[in-house]
PDB file of C-alpha atoms in Angstrom:
ATOM      1  CA  MET X 237     151.534 -14.649  -4.497  1.00  0.00           C
ATOM      2  CA  ALA X 238     152.849 -12.844  -1.453  1.00  0.00           C
ATOM      3  CA  GLN X 239     156.485 -13.319  -0.549  1.00  0.00           C
ATOM      4  CA  PRO X 240     156.321 -16.606   1.455  1.00  0.00           C
ATOM      5  CA  ILE X 241     159.959 -16.537   2.628  1.00  0.00           C
ATOM      6  CA  THR X 242     161.308 -13.533   4.476  1.00  0.00           C
ATOM      7  CA  THR X 243     164.901 -12.583   5.152  1.00  0.00           C
ATOM      8  CA  ALA X 244     166.953 -10.359   7.426  1.00  0.00           C
ATOM      9  CA  LEU X 245     168.588  -8.887   4.320  1.00  0.00           C
ATOM     10  CA  ASP X 246     167.309  -5.590   2.995  1.00  0.00           C
ATOM     11  CA  GLU X 247     165.990  -5.488  -0.576  1.00  0.00           C
ATOM     12  CA  GLU X 248     169.314  -4.463  -2.130  1.00  0.00           C
ATOM     13  CA  GLN X 249     171.282  -7.088  -0.226  1.00  0.00           C
ATOM     14  CA  GLN X 250     168.718  -9.699  -1.240  1.00  0.00           C
ATOM     15  CA  ARG X 251     168.912  -8.611  -4.878  1.00  0.00           C
ATOM     16  CA  ILE X 252     172.722  -8.760  -4.974  1.00  0.00           C
ATOM     17  CA  ALA X 253     172.950 -12.108  -3.201  1.00  0.00           C
ATOM     18  CA  GLY X 254     170.002 -13.482  -5.170  1.00  0.00           C
ATOM     19  CA  GLU X 255     171.572 -12.589  -8.512  1.00  0.00           C
ATOM     20  CA  ALA X 256     174.880 -14.179  -7.524  1.00  0.00           C
ATOM     21  CA  LEU X 257     173.134 -17.323  -6.328  1.00  0.00           C
ATOM     22  CA  SER X 258     170.861 -17.507  -9.375  1.00  0.00           C
ATOM     23  CA  GLY X 259     173.850 -17.311 -11.711  1.00  0.00           C
ATOM     24  CA  THR X 260     175.600 -19.964  -9.664  1.00  0.00           C
ATOM     25  CA  VAL X 261     172.616 -22.323  -9.822  1.00  0.00           C
ATOM     26  CA  VAL X 262     172.353 -21.923 -13.591  1.00  0.00           C
ATOM     27  CA  ASP X 263     176.090 -22.380 -14.175  1.00  0.00           C
ATOM     28  CA  LEU X 264     176.321 -25.435 -11.943  1.00  0.00           C
ATOM     29  CA  ILE X 265     173.311 -27.112 -13.540  1.00  0.00           C
ATOM     30  CA  ASP X 266     174.871 -26.535 -16.943  1.00  0.00           C
ATOM     31  CA  LEU X 267     178.274 -27.731 -15.739  1.00  0.00           C
ATOM     32  CA  SER X 268     176.734 -30.965 -14.461  1.00  0.00           C
ATOM     33  CA  LEU X 269     174.952 -31.485 -17.807  1.00  0.00           C
ATOM     34  CA  ILE X 270     178.111 -30.729 -19.764  1.00  0.00           C
ATOM     35  CA  ALA X 271     180.105 -33.167 -17.660  1.00  0.00           C
ATOM     36  CA  LYS X 272     177.438 -35.860 -18.053  1.00  0.00           C
ATOM     37  CA  GLN X 273     177.344 -35.333 -21.839  1.00  0.00           C
ATOM     38  CA  ALA X 274     181.129 -35.659 -21.914  1.00  0.00           C
ATOM     39  CA  HIS X 275     180.939 -38.722 -19.632  1.00  0.00           C
ATOM     40  CA  TRP X 276     178.689 -40.533 -22.107  1.00  0.00           C
ATOM     41  CA  ASN X 277     180.663 -39.543 -25.201  1.00  0.00           C
ATOM     42  CA  VAL X 278     184.347 -39.642 -24.286  1.00  0.00           C
ATOM     43  CA  ILE X 279     186.544 -41.998 -26.290  1.00  0.00           C
ATOM     44  CA  GLY X 280     190.270 -42.558 -26.485  1.00  0.00           C
ATOM     45  CA  PRO X 281     193.177 -44.135 -24.646  1.00  0.00           C
ATOM     46  CA  ARG X 282     192.424 -42.266 -21.404  1.00  0.00           C
ATOM     47  CA  PHE X 283     188.711 -43.093 -21.541  1.00  0.00           C
ATOM     48  CA  ARG X 284     188.461 -44.686 -18.111  1.00  0.00           C
ATOM     49  CA  THR X 285     190.396 -41.979 -16.263  1.00  0.00           C
ATOM     50  CA  VAL X 286     188.446 -39.158 -17.886  1.00  0.00           C
ATOM     51  CA  HIS X 287     185.140 -41.018 -17.538  1.00  0.00           C
ATOM     52  CA  LEU X 288     185.629 -41.431 -13.776  1.00  0.00           C
ATOM     53  CA  ALA X 289     186.839 -37.850 -13.297  1.00  0.00           C
ATOM     54  CA  LEU X 290     183.692 -36.627 -15.029  1.00  0.00           C
ATOM     55  CA  ASP X 291     181.565 -38.531 -12.496  1.00  0.00           C
ATOM     56  CA  GLU X 292     183.426 -36.746  -9.703  1.00  0.00           C
ATOM     57  CA  LEU X 293     182.714 -33.382 -11.339  1.00  0.00           C
ATOM     58  CA  VAL X 294     179.018 -34.185 -11.862  1.00  0.00           C
ATOM     59  CA  THR X 295     178.633 -35.152  -8.209  1.00  0.00           C
ATOM     60  CA  ALA X 296     180.306 -31.951  -7.001  1.00  0.00           C
ATOM     61  CA  ALA X 297     178.307 -29.729  -9.364  1.00  0.00           C
ATOM     62  CA  ARG X 298     175.006 -31.306  -8.342  1.00  0.00           C
ATOM     63  CA  GLU X 299     175.733 -30.989  -4.614  1.00  0.00           C
ATOM     64  CA  PHE X 300     176.780 -27.360  -5.039  1.00  0.00           C
ATOM     65  CA  THR X 301     173.696 -26.626  -7.141  1.00  0.00           C
ATOM     66  CA  ASP X 302     171.482 -27.763  -4.310  1.00  0.00           C
ATOM     67  CA  ALA X 303     173.449 -25.757  -1.740  1.00  0.00           C
ATOM     68  CA  ALA X 304     173.227 -22.562  -3.827  1.00  0.00           C
ATOM     69  CA  ALA X 305     169.517 -23.078  -4.584  1.00  0.00           C
ATOM     70  CA  GLU X 306     168.717 -23.690  -0.934  1.00  0.00           C
ATOM     71  CA  ARG X 307     170.649 -20.574   0.089  1.00  0.00           C
ATOM     72  CA  ALA X 308     168.653 -18.566  -2.458  1.00  0.00           C
ATOM     73  CA  THR X 309     165.438 -19.964  -1.003  1.00  0.00           C
ATOM     74  CA  ALA X 310     166.595 -19.147   2.535  1.00  0.00           C
ATOM     75  CA  ILE X 311     166.947 -15.470   1.588  1.00  0.00           C
ATOM     76  CA  GLY X 312     163.581 -15.372  -0.163  1.00  0.00           C
ATOM     77  CA  VAL X 313     164.773 -15.763  -3.751  1.00  0.00           C
ATOM     78  CA  SER X 314     163.046 -18.430  -5.816  1.00  0.00           C
ATOM     79  CA  PRO X 315     165.711 -20.492  -7.622  1.00  0.00           C
ATOM     80  CA  ASP X 316     165.128 -21.135 -11.324  1.00  0.00           C
ATOM     81  CA  GLY X 317     166.787 -24.239 -12.709  1.00  0.00           C
ATOM     82  CA  ARG X 318     164.455 -24.783 -15.651  1.00  0.00           C
ATOM     83  CA  ALA X 319     166.081 -25.919 -18.890  1.00  0.00           C
ATOM     84  CA  GLY X 320     165.162 -22.710 -20.718  1.00  0.00           C
ATOM     85  CA  THR X 321     166.598 -20.537 -17.971  1.00  0.00           C
ATOM     86  CA  VAL X 322     169.821 -22.554 -17.899  1.00  0.00           C
ATOM     87  CA  ALA X 323     170.170 -22.401 -21.689  1.00  0.00           C
ATOM     88  CA  GLU X 324     169.541 -18.652 -21.736  1.00  0.00           C
ATOM     89  CA  ARG X 325     171.657 -17.562 -18.785  1.00  0.00           C
ATOM     90  CA  THR X 326     174.575 -19.965 -18.444  1.00  0.00           C
ATOM     91  CA  GLY X 327     178.100 -18.633 -18.279  1.00  0.00           C
ATOM     92  CA  ALA X 328     179.560 -22.032 -19.199  1.00  0.00           C
ATOM     93  CA  LYS X 329     181.102 -22.635 -22.618  1.00  0.00           C
ATOM     94  CA  GLY X 330     179.064 -25.684 -23.608  1.00  0.00           C
ATOM     95  CA  PHE X 331     180.034 -29.015 -25.113  1.00  0.00           C
ATOM     96  CA  PRO X 332     179.694 -30.422 -28.637  1.00  0.00           C
ATOM     97  CA  ALA X 333     177.444 -33.302 -29.629  1.00  0.00           C
ATOM     98  CA  GLY X 334     178.753 -36.729 -30.547  1.00  0.00           C
ATOM     99  CA  TRP X 335     181.845 -38.719 -29.649  1.00  0.00           C
ATOM    100  CA  GLN X 336     184.728 -36.648 -28.326  1.00  0.00           C
ATOM    101  CA  ARG X 337     188.386 -37.613 -27.982  1.00  0.00           C
ATOM    102  CA  ASP X 338     189.667 -37.699 -24.427  1.00  0.00           C
ATOM    103  CA  ASP X 339     192.094 -34.800 -25.010  1.00  0.00           C
ATOM    104  CA  ASP X 340     189.283 -32.660 -26.430  1.00  0.00           C
ATOM    105  CA  VAL X 341     187.078 -33.506 -23.464  1.00  0.00           C
ATOM    106  CA  VAL X 342     189.810 -32.468 -21.039  1.00  0.00           C
ATOM    107  CA  GLU X 343     190.260 -29.138 -22.860  1.00  0.00           C
ATOM    108  CA  SER X 344     186.519 -28.475 -22.920  1.00  0.00           C
ATOM    109  CA  ILE X 345     185.968 -29.345 -19.274  1.00  0.00           C
ATOM    110  CA  THR X 346     188.935 -27.192 -18.273  1.00  0.00           C
ATOM    111  CA  ALA X 347     187.491 -24.237 -20.214  1.00  0.00           C
ATOM    112  CA  ASN X 348     184.022 -24.765 -18.747  1.00  0.00           C
ATOM    113  CA  LEU X 349     185.384 -24.919 -15.222  1.00  0.00           C
ATOM    114  CA  ALA X 350     187.342 -21.699 -15.816  1.00  0.00           C
ATOM    115  CA  ALA X 351     184.196 -19.926 -17.049  1.00  0.00           C
ATOM    116  CA  VAL X 352     182.115 -21.053 -14.076  1.00  0.00           C
ATOM    117  CA  ILE X 353     184.892 -20.147 -11.634  1.00  0.00           C
ATOM    118  CA  GLY X 354     185.143 -16.693 -13.209  1.00  0.00           C
ATOM    119  CA  ARG X 355     181.477 -16.008 -12.542  1.00  0.00           C
ATOM    120  CA  LEU X 356     181.728 -17.434  -9.038  1.00  0.00           C
ATOM    121  CA  ARG X 357     184.615 -15.089  -8.271  1.00  0.00           C
ATOM    122  CA  SER X 358     182.499 -12.162  -9.461  1.00  0.00           C
ATOM    123  CA  GLY X 359     179.759 -13.342  -7.118  1.00  0.00           C
ATOM    124  CA  ILE X 360     182.236 -13.533  -4.259  1.00  0.00           C
ATOM    125  CA  GLU X 361     183.255  -9.949  -4.904  1.00  0.00           C
ATOM    126  CA  VAL X 362     179.749  -8.473  -5.042  1.00  0.00           C
ATOM    127  CA  THR X 363     178.413 -10.374  -2.031  1.00  0.00           C
ATOM    128  CA  GLU X 364     181.216  -9.352   0.316  1.00  0.00           C
ATOM    129  CA  LYS X 365     179.213  -6.563   1.944  1.00  0.00           C
ATOM    130  CA  ALA X 366     175.717  -7.522   0.793  1.00  0.00           C
ATOM    131  CA  ASP X 367     175.653 -10.994   2.327  1.00  0.00           C
ATOM    132  CA  PRO X 368     178.755 -12.585   3.861  1.00  0.00           C
ATOM    133  CA  VAL X 369     176.872 -15.862   4.364  1.00  0.00           C
ATOM    134  CA  THR X 370     176.273 -16.173   0.620  1.00  0.00           C
ATOM    135  CA  GLN X 371     179.855 -15.078   0.007  1.00  0.00           C
ATOM    136  CA  ASP X 372     181.098 -17.848   2.294  1.00  0.00           C
ATOM    137  CA  LEU X 373     179.093 -20.430   0.364  1.00  0.00           C
ATOM    138  CA  LEU X 374     180.442 -19.148  -2.949  1.00  0.00           C
ATOM    139  CA  ILE X 375     183.996 -19.232  -1.592  1.00  0.00           C
ATOM    140  CA  GLY X 376     183.596 -22.875  -0.602  1.00  0.00           C
ATOM    141  CA  ILE X 377     182.188 -23.822  -3.991  1.00  0.00           C
ATOM    142  CA  THR X 378     184.940 -21.918  -5.770  1.00  0.00           C
ATOM    143  CA  ALA X 379     187.670 -23.560  -3.690  1.00  0.00           C
ATOM    144  CA  ARG X 380     186.511 -27.041  -4.670  1.00  0.00           C
ATOM    145  CA  LEU X 381     185.962 -26.166  -8.331  1.00  0.00           C
ATOM    146  CA  GLU X 382     189.409 -24.564  -8.475  1.00  0.00           C
ATOM    147  CA  GLN X 383     190.865 -27.786  -7.096  1.00  0.00           C
ATOM    148  CA  LEU X 384     189.061 -29.753  -9.807  1.00  0.00           C
ATOM    149  CA  HIS X 385     190.157 -27.197 -12.411  1.00  0.00           C
ATOM    150  CA  TRP X 386     193.777 -27.760 -11.399  1.00  0.00           C
ATOM    151  CA  MET X 387     193.334 -31.523 -11.773  1.00  0.00           C
ATOM    152  CA  TRP X 388     191.807 -31.139 -15.228  1.00  0.00           C
ATOM    153  CA  GLN X 389     194.509 -28.673 -16.295  1.00  0.00           C
ATOM    154  CA  ALA X 390     197.234 -31.061 -15.173  1.00  0.00           C
ATOM    155  CA  GLN X 391     195.987 -33.537 -17.771  1.00  0.00           C
ATOM    156  CA  LEU X 392     196.730 -31.015 -20.524  1.00  0.00           C
ATOM    157  CA  SER X 393     200.475 -30.980 -19.823  1.00  0.00           C
TER     158      SER X 393
END
C-alpha cells in the first residue's frame, strides 16, 4: 500500500521520531498490562493503597499510549501495539504471575517505571533535532511518569 499519511519531516527525521514513538507505545502498553496484573494480584496490609495507585498508573499509561500512537500516525508511522510486538520489544522489566505481596509489587512497579523512563529519556535525546514536537510529547509523558515513579519510590522507604 502507498504511504497514506504524509509528513513535513524528511525520511531520517521520520525514522528517528518513529522509532522513539514506537518504543514508547510498546513500553506504555506493557506498563499498563504490568500494572493491571499487579492490580489484580496484590495482597498484604497495604492492599487498598497499592491497588488504587495501580489504577492511577494504568490510566496514565493508557492515555499516554494513545497520545504516542496518534503522534506516530500523524508523522506517517504506523503504530504497532500487537501483543507479539509488545512482548518482543518492551523495555519494561515485567511482572511475575500469581499473588504478590504489596512490598514486592511496589518494588516491581518502581523498577518498571525506571526502565520505561530510561527509554523515554533516550527518546527525548534523539528527537531533539529530528522532531521537537515528538520530543515535547515525550517530555510531557516522562514528567508525569517521573512524578509517579517518585510516589512509588516513597513507599519503599
